[in-house]
XYZ file of C-alpha atoms in Angstrom:
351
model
C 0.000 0.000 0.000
C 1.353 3.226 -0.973
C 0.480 6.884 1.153
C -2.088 8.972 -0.766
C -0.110 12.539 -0.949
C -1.609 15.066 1.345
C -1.324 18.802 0.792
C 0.365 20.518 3.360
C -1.482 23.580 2.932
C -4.754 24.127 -0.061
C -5.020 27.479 -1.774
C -8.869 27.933 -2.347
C -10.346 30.665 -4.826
C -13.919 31.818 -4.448
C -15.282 33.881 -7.277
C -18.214 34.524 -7.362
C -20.821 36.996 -8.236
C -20.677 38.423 -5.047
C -22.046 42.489 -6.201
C -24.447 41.030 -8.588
C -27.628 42.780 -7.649
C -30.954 40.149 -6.322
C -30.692 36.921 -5.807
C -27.814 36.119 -7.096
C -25.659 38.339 -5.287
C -27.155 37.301 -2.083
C -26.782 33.689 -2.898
C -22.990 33.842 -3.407
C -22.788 35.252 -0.076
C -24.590 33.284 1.380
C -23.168 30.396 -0.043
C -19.514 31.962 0.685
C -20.921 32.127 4.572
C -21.228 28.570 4.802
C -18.094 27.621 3.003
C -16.056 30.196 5.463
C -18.103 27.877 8.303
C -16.722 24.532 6.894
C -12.726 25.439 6.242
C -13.238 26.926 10.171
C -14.829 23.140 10.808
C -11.549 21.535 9.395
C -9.295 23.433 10.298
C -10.066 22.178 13.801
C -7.824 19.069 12.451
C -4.975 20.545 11.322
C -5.483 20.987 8.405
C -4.319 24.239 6.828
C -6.512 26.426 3.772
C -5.368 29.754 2.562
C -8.900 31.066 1.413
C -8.887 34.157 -1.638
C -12.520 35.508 -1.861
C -13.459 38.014 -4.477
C -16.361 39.658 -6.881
C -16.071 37.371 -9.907
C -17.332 40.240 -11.965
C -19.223 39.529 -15.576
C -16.546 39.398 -18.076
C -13.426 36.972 -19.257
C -10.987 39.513 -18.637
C -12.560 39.996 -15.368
C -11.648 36.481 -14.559
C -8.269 37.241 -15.686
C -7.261 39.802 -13.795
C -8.430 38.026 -10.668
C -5.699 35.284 -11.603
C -3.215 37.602 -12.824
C -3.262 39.223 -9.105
C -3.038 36.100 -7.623
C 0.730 35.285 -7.588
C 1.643 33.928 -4.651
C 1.190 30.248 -5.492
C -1.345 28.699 -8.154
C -4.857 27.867 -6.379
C -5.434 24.087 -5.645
C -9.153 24.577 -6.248
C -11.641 27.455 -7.307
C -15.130 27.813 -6.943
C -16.471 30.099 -9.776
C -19.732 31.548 -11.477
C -22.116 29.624 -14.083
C -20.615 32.512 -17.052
C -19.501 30.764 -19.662
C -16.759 32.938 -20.910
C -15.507 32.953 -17.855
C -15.280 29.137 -17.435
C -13.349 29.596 -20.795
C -10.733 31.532 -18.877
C -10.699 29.243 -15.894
C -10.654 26.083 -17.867
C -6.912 27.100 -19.579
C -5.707 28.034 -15.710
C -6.764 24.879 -14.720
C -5.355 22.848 -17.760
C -2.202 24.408 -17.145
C -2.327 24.399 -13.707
C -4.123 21.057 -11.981
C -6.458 23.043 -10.808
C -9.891 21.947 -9.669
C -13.077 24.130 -10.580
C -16.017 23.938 -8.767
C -19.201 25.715 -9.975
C -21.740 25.643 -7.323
C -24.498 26.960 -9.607
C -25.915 26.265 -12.793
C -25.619 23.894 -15.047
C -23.044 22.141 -16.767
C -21.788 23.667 -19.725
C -20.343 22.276 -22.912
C -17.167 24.606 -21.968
C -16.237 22.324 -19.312
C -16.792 18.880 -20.505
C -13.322 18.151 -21.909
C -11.746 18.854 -18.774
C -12.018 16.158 -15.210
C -11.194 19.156 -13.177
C -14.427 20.761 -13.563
C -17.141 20.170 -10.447
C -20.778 21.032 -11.331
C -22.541 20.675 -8.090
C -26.253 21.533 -9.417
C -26.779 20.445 -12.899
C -29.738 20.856 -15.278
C -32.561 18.418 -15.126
C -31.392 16.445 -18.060
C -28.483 15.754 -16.113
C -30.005 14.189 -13.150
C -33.460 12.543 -14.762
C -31.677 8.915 -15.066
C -30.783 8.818 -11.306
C -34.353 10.559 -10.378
C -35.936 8.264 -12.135
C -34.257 5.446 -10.895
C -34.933 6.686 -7.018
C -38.595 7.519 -7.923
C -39.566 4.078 -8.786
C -37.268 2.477 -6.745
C -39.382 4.100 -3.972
C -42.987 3.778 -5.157
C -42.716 0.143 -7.239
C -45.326 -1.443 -9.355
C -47.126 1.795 -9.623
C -48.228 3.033 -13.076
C -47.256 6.261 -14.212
C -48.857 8.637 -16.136
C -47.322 11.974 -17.635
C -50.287 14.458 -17.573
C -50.099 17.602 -19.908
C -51.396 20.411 -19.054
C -50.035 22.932 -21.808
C -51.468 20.863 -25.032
C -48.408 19.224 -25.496
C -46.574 21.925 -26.272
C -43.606 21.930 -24.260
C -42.172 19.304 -21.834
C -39.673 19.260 -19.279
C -36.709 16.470 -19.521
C -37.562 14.418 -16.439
C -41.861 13.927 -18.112
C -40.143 13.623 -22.156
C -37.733 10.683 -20.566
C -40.696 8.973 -19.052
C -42.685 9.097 -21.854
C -39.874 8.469 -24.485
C -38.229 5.596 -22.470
C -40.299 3.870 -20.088
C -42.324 1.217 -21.198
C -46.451 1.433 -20.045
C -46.253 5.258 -19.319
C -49.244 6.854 -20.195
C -50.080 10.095 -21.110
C -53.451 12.625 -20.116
C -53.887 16.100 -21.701
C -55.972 18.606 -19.855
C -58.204 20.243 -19.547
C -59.705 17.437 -22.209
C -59.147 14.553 -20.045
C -60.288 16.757 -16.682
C -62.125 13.621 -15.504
C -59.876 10.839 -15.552
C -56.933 12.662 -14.212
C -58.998 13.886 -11.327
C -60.092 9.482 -10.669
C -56.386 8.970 -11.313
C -55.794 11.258 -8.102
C -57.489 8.971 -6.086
C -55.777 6.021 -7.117
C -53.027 4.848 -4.567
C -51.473 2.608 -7.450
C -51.195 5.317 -10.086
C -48.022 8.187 -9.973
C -48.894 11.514 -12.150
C -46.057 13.081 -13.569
C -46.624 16.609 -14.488
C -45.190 17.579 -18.044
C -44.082 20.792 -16.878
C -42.879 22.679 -13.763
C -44.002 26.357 -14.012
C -46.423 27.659 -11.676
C -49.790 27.545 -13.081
C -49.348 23.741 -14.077
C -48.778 23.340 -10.120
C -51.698 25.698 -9.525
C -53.677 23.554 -12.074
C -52.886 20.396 -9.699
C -53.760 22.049 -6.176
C -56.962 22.949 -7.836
C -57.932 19.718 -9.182
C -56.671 17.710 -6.301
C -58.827 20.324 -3.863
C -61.889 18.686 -6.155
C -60.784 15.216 -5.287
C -61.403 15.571 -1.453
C -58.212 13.507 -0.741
C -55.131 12.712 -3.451
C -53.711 9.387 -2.577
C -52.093 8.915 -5.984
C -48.276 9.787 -5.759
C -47.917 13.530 -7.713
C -44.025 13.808 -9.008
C -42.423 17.726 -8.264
C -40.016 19.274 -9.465
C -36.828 22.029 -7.728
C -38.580 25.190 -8.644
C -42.317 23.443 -7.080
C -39.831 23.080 -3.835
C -37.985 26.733 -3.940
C -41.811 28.275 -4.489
C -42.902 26.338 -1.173
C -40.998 29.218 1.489
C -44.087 29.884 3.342
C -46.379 27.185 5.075
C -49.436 27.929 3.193
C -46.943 26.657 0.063
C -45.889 23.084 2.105
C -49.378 22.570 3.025
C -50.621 22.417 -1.056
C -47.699 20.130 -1.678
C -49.404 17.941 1.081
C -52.354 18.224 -0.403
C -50.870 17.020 -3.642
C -48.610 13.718 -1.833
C -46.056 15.428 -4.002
C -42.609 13.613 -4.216
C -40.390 16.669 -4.793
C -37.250 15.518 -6.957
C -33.979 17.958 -5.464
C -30.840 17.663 -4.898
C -30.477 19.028 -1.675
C -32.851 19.345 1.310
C -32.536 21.250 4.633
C -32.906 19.310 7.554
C -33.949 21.618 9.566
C -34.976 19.563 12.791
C -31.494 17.739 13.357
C -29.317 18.655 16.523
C -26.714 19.339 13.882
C -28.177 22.256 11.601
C -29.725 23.661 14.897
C -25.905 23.363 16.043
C -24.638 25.551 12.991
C -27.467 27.982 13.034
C -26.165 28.857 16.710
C -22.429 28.633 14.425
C -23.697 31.082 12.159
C -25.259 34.117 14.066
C -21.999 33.805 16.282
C -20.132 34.376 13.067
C -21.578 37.034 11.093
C -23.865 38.230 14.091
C -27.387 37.773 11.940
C -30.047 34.871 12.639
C -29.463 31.999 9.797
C -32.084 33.639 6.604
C -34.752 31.279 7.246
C -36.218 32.147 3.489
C -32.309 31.159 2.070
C -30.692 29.218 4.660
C -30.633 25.927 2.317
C -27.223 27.951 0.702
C -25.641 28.726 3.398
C -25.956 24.755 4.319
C -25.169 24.423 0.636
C -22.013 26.046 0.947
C -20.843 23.925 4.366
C -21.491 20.895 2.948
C -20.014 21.101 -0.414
C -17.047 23.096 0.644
C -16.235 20.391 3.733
C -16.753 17.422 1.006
C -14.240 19.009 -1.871
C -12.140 20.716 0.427
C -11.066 17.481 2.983
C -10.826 15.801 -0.191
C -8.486 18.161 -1.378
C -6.425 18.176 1.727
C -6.395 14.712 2.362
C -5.202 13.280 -0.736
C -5.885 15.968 -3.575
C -7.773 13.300 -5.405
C -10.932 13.237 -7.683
C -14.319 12.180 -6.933
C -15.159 10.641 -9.457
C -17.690 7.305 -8.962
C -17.459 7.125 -5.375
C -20.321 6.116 -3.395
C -23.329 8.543 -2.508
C -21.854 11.249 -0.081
C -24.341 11.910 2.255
C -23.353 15.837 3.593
C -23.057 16.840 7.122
C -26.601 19.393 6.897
C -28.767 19.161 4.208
C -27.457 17.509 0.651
C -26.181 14.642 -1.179
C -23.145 14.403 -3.558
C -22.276 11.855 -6.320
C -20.037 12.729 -9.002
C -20.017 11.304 -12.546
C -18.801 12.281 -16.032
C -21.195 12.584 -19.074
C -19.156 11.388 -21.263
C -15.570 9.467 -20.926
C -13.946 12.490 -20.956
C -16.160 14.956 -19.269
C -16.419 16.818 -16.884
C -17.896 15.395 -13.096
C -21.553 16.295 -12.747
C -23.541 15.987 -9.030
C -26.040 13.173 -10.225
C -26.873 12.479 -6.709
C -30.861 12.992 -6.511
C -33.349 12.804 -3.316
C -36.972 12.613 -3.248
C -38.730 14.908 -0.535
C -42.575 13.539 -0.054
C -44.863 16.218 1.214
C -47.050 13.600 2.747
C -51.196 14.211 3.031
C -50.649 14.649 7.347
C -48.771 17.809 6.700
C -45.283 15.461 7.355
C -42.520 15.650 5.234
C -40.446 12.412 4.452
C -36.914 12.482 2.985
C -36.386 9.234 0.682
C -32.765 8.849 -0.521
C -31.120 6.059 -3.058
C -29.285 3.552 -0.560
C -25.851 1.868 -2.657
């Protein structure tokens, strides 16, 4: 058995879009918050990070000049924005360099896909459908599913088109024409609707027709943005009333001794309460920071196919290329049921 090498000392880059106005400005810091919070938790082992946080800015030259100014030794890994040309820039640094690239929002871009250095923690729905799929009927087997349309067929998101493209005995309702039989299919405990789209007034459309049913005991598939609309209570009690199985990659655990533990962290940090609209990126941040960056210090390794990380907080990591020389894409997927007794169960893909 040989040693694995371990870095005496990781250089970490975090450029992000930290002045962007809205949400996005807001979410890099937030997201920077909890990554601050899990180099503090390691470091608590000896282990040693030298941490360069700046405004990524919009353009390539932006993302050049950070680098340029950056000469005191080449960064071991950087976490960077979702801009394209920018991944451009940081895609030759890390060529020539061995650097890793993490991009903690987004999706996975063609500009990356040459290059195993390149992390993309949240990936498009095309990216993750296979493995959602597989956890979805892993969890509710024998059960026939049934895409419903609610926009005349005119557009469909990737996780409804791969049902009804690849799976054998899907069926597929259009409404309002078929108003009937998708409302006796809500009843059904063996049947699973799967909504062709994920905008809001297909959800709406749902609620309304499952409010008609007096009782939805068929399982209702849901998608990210159905989960990041649900921030009040009012929102998480119509996904009850659905039974919607939420497919996310990451989920808050709010009622663990642990996440209570880092709230406490966090206010004694940057003397605020955790945002309880946004605290999922701040959790976000911890718990992909303390996977890639004890990685990193322990052995300065990749990821690639190892078994489902299950994070510290709130999220789930499993990195795998598209393609034999891509790069590494989160596929790691868990279903969040928003059962009918106003409960919420986490369901997760056991290897």
């Amino acid at each position: 058995m040989f040693a694995l090498p371990v870095l005496a000392q990781v250089r970490v880059g975090v450029f992000l879009p930290f002045k962007s106005g809205g949400a996005v400005g807001s979410s890099a810091v937030e997201y920077y918050r909890g990554l601050l919070m899990a180099v503090d938790s390691l470091s608590q082992d000896n282990r040693k990070y030298t941490i360069v946080a700046a405004h990524s800015g919009q353009t390539a030259a932006d993302m050049q000049a950070l680098l340029n100014e950056t000469k005191n030794g080449v960064f071991d890994i950087i976490f960077a924005p979702s801009n394209q040309e920018q991944l451009r820039v940081l895609d030759t640094y890390s060529k020539r360099n061995g650097t890793k690239v993490v991009v903690p929002f987004g999706g996975a871009y063609d500009d990356f896909i040459a290059n195993r250095a390149f992390y993309a923690l949240r990936v498009t729905q095309t990216d993750f459908t296979p493995a959602a799929y597989q956890l979805l009927t892993s969890a509710l087997k024998g059960k026939t599913l049934y895409v419903v349309s609610t926009n005349g067929g005119t557009q469909i998101c990737p996780f409804a088109n791969y049902v009804s493209k690849y799976v054998k005995g899907a069926k597929t309702l259009e409404y309002p024409k078929q108003e009937k039989k998708i409302m006796q299919l809500m009843g059904d405990a063996d049947a699973v609707i799967i909504p062709s789209m994920y905008d809001e007034q297909t959800q709406a459309t749902l609620v309304s027709l499952a409010a008609k049913t007096g009782g939805v005991k068929a399982a209702v598939v849901g998608y990210p943005a159905w989960y990041d609309r649900a921030v009040n209570e009012s929102a998480r009690r119509e996904l009850c009333s659905l039974n919607a199985y939420i497919i996310q990659q990451h989920f808050p655990r709010t009622n663990l001794p642990r996440v209570k533990k880092f709230a406490a962290l966090y206010k004694q940090n940057f003397d605020k309460e955790l945002p309880q609209e946004r605290f999922n990126l701040s959790m976000w941040g911890f718990d992909t920071g303390y996977f890639l960056l004890k990685g990193m210090a322990n052995y300065k390794g990749d990821f690639y196919d190892q078994p489902i990380y299950a994070a510290p907080l709130q999220s789930a990591l499993r990195f795998q290329p598209r393609t034999t020389r891509s790069g590494l894409i989160n596929t790691a997927v868990l279903l969040n049921h928003y059962k009918p007794d106003g409960t919420q169960e986490l369901i997760e893909l056991n290897e």
